[in-house]
Coordinates of C-alpha atoms in Angstrom, one line a residue:
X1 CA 0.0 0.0 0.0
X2 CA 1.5 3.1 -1.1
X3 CA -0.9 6.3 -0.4
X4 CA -1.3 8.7 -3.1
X5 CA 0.4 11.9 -1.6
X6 CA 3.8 9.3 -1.4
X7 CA 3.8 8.9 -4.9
X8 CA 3.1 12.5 -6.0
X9 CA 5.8 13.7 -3.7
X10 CA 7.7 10.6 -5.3
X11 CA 7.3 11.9 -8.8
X12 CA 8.3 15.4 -7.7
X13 CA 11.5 13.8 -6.5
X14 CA 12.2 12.1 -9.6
X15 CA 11.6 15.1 -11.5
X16 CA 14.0 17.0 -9.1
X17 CA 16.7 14.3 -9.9
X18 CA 16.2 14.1 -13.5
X19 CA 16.9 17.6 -13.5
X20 CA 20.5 17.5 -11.8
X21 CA 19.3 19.7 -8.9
X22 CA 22.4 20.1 -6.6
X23 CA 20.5 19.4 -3.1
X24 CA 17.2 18.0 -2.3
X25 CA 16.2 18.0 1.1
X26 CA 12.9 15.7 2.9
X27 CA 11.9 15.7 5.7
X28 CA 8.9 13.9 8.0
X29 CA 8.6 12.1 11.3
X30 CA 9.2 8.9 11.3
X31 CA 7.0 5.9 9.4
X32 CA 6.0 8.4 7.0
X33 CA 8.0 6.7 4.2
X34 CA 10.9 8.6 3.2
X35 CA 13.0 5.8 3.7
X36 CA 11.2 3.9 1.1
X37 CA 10.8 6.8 -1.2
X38 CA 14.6 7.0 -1.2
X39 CA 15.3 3.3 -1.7
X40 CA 12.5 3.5 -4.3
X41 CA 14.3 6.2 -6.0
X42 CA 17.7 4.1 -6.0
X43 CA 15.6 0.7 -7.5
X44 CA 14.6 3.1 -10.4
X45 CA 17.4 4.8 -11.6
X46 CA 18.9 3.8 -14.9
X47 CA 22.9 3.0 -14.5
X48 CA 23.5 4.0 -18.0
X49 CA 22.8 7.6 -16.8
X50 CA 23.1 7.7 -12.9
X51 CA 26.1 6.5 -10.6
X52 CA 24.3 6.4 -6.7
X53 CA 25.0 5.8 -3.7
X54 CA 22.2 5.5 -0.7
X55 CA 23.8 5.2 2.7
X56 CA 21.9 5.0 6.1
X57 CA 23.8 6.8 9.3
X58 CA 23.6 4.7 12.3
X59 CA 25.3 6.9 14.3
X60 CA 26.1 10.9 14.9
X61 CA 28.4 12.3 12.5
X62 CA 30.3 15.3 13.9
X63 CA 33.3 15.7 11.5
X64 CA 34.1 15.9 7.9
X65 CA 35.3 12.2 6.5
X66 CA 32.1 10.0 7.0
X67 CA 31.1 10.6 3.3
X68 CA 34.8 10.3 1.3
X69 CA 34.9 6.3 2.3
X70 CA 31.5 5.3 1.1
X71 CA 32.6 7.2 -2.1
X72 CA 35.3 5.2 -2.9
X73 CA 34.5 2.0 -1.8
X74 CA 31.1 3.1 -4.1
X75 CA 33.8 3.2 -7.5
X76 CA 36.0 0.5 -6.3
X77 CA 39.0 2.9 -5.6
X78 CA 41.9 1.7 -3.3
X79 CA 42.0 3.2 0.0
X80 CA 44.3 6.4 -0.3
X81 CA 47.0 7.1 2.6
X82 CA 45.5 10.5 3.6
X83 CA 42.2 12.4 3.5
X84 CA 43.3 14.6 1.0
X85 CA 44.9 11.9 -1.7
X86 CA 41.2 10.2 -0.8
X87 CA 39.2 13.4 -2.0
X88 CA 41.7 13.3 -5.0
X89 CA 40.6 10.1 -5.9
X90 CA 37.1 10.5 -5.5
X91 CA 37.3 13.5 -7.7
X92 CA 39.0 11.8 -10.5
X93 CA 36.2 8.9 -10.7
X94 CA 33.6 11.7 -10.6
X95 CA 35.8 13.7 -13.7
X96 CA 35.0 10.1 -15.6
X97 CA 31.4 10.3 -14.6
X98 CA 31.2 13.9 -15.9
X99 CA 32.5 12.7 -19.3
X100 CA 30.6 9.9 -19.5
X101 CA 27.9 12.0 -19.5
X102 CA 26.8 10.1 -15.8
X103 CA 25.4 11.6 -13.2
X104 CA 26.1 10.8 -9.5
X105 CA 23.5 11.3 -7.1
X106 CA 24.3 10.6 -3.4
X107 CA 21.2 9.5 -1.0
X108 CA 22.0 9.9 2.5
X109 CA 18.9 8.2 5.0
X110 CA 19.3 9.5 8.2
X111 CA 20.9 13.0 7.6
X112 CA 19.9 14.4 10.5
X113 CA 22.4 12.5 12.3
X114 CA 25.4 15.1 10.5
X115 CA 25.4 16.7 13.8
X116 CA 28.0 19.3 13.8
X117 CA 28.4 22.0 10.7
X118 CA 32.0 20.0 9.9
X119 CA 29.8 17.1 9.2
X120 CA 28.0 19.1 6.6
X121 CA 31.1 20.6 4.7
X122 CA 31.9 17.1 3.4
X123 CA 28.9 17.8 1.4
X124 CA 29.7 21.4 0.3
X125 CA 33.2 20.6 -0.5
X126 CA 31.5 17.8 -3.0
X127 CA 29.1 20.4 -4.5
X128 CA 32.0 22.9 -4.7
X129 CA 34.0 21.2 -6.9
X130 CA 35.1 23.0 -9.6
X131 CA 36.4 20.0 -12.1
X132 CA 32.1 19.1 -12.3
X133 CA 29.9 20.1 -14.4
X134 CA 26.4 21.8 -14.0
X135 CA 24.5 18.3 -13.1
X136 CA 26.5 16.4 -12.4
X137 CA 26.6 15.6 -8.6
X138 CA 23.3 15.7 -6.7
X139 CA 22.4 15.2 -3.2
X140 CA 19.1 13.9 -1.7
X141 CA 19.0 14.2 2.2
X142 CA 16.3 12.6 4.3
X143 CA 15.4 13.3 7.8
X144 CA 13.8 14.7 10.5
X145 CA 11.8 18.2 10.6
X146 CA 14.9 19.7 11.7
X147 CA 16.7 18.8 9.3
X148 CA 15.1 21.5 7.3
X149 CA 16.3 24.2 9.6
X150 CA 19.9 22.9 10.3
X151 CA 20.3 22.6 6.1
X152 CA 19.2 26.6 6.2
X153 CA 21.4 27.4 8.7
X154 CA 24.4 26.6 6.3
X155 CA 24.9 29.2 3.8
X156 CA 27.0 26.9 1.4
X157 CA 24.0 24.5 1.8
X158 CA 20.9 27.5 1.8
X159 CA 22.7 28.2 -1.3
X160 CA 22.3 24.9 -3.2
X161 CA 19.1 23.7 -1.9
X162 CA 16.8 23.7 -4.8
X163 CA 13.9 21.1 -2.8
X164 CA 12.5 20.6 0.3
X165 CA 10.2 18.3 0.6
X166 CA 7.7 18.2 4.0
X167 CA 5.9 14.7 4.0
X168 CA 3.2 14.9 6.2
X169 CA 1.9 12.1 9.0
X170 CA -0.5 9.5 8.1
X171 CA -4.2 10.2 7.9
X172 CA -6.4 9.0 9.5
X173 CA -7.9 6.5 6.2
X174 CA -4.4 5.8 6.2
X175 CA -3.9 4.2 8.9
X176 CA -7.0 2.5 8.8
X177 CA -5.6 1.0 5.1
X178 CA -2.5 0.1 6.6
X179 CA -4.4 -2.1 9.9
X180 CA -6.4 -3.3 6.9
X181 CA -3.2 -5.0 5.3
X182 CA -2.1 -5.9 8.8
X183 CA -5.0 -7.9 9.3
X184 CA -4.8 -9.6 6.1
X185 CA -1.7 -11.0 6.9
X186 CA -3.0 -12.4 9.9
X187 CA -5.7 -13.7 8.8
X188 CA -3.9 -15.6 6.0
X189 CA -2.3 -17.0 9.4
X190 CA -5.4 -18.0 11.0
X191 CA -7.1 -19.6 8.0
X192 CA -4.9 -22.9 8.7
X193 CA -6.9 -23.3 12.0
X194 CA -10.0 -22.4 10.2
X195 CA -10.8 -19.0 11.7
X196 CA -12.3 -15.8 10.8
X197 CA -11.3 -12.8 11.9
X198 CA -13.5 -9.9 11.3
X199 CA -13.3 -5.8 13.3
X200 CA -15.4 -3.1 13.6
X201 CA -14.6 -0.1 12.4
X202 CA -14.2 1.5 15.4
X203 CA -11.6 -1.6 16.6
X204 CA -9.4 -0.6 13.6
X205 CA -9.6 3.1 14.5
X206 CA -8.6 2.1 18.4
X207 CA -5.5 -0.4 16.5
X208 CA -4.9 2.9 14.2
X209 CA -4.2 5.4 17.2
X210 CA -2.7 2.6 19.3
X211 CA -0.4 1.4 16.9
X212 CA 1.0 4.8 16.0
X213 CA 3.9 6.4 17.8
X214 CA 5.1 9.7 16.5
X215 CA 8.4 9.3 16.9
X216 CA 8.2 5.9 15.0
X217 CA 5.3 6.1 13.0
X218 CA 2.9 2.9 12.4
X219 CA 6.0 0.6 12.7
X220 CA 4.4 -0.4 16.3
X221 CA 1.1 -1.4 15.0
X222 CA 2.5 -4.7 14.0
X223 CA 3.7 -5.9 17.6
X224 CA 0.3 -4.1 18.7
X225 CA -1.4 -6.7 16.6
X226 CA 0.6 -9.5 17.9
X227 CA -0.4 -8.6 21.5
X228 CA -3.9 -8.1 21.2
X229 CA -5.2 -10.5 18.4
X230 CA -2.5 -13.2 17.5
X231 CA -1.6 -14.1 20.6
X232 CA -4.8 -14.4 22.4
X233 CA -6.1 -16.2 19.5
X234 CA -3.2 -18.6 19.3
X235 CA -4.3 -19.3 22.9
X236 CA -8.1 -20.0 22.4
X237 CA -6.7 -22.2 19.4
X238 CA -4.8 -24.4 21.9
X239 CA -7.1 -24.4 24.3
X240 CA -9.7 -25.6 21.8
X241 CA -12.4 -22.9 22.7

């Protein structure tokens, strides 16, 4: 299930890209899919055009040098001695990009996790290279609300942003959709044991707000689901009742 404001914002994105845009920027709480937009946009790239690399952070960047590594081990590059020969080499795969007439676009889930301005000049440095051509390197950063404001706060960054995407929370239909497909998986389950499962409206609006967290979206709902139905169920099952 992918609601309809995901895929417009997803074709906006994909336009964005198309179009060599230096810095896109989006931004949501969490479970509002722009994780999946992201790996969505990576799946549908052409390679004949596009070089990309999506990376996750799983951890608080504060200084320059988290982003030169995952370049190089990107293009297959040896490990350089120093930071600067490593930069050197990462331009000089990108100079082949620019005249192969491919595009690198760099996808970073998680960006809110740059958490000091040194962090973030990894990224201008990249943009600011004077060997690329207009369209040739893009960034697409995903994160937080504050993200938004952090991004602005940069002037090499304010400078270059030429998107910012807001993806709002889930509605409240939504929701109700996505305890829908919940369900359905566990009643594909239950039908083994020969049991229907049917809810009330009203019981899929109380799974809807119980199963959503703000800071994690609807990711909950499934464990939610697990507590209230499955498990009692799977218990009346064995007990024979």
């Amino acid at each position: 299930f992918i609601p309809l404001r995901l895929k417009n914002a997803y074709e906006r994105l994909l336009l964005v890209v198309s179009q060599g845009m230096p810095l896109t920027v989006i931004t949501g709480e969490a479970g509002t899919g722009k994780s999946f937009m992201l790996r969505w946009l990576f799946d549908s790239l052409d390679n004949k055009t596009h070089e990309a690399l999506l990376t996750s952070l799983m951890r608080r960047e504060r200084h320059a040098g988290w982003l030169t590594p995952r370049l190089l081990t990107l293009f297959g590059a040896e490990a350089a001695t120093s930071p600067a020969e490593q930069i050197r080499a990462v331009a000089l795969r990108m100079d082949e990009l620019a005249n192969d007439k491919k595009r690198l676009l760099i996808a970073v889930d998680q960006a809110q996790l740059l958490d000091h301005a040194d962090a973030f000049e990894e990224i201008s440095s990249y943009l600011n290279l004077q060997s690329l051509g207009e369209g040739t390197l893009s960034f697409v950063l995903t994160g937080t609300p504050d993200l938004a404001r952090v991004v602005g706060e940069i002037p090499a960054l304010r400078a270059r942003l030429a998107y910012h995407l807001e993806i709002p929370r889930l509605s409240r239909e939504e929701l109700r959709r996505v305890v829908d497909i919940q369900l359905e998986r566990v009643r594909k389950l239950l039908a083994d044991k020969k049991v229907d499962l049917a809810l009330s409206d009203e019981a899929k609006d109380f799974l809807a707000q119980e199963g959503y967290d703000p800071r994690l979206g609807a990711r909950p709902l499934k464990r939610l689901l697990q507590r209230r139905i499955q498990d009692p169920l799977a218990l009346k099952v064995l007990k024979g009742e």
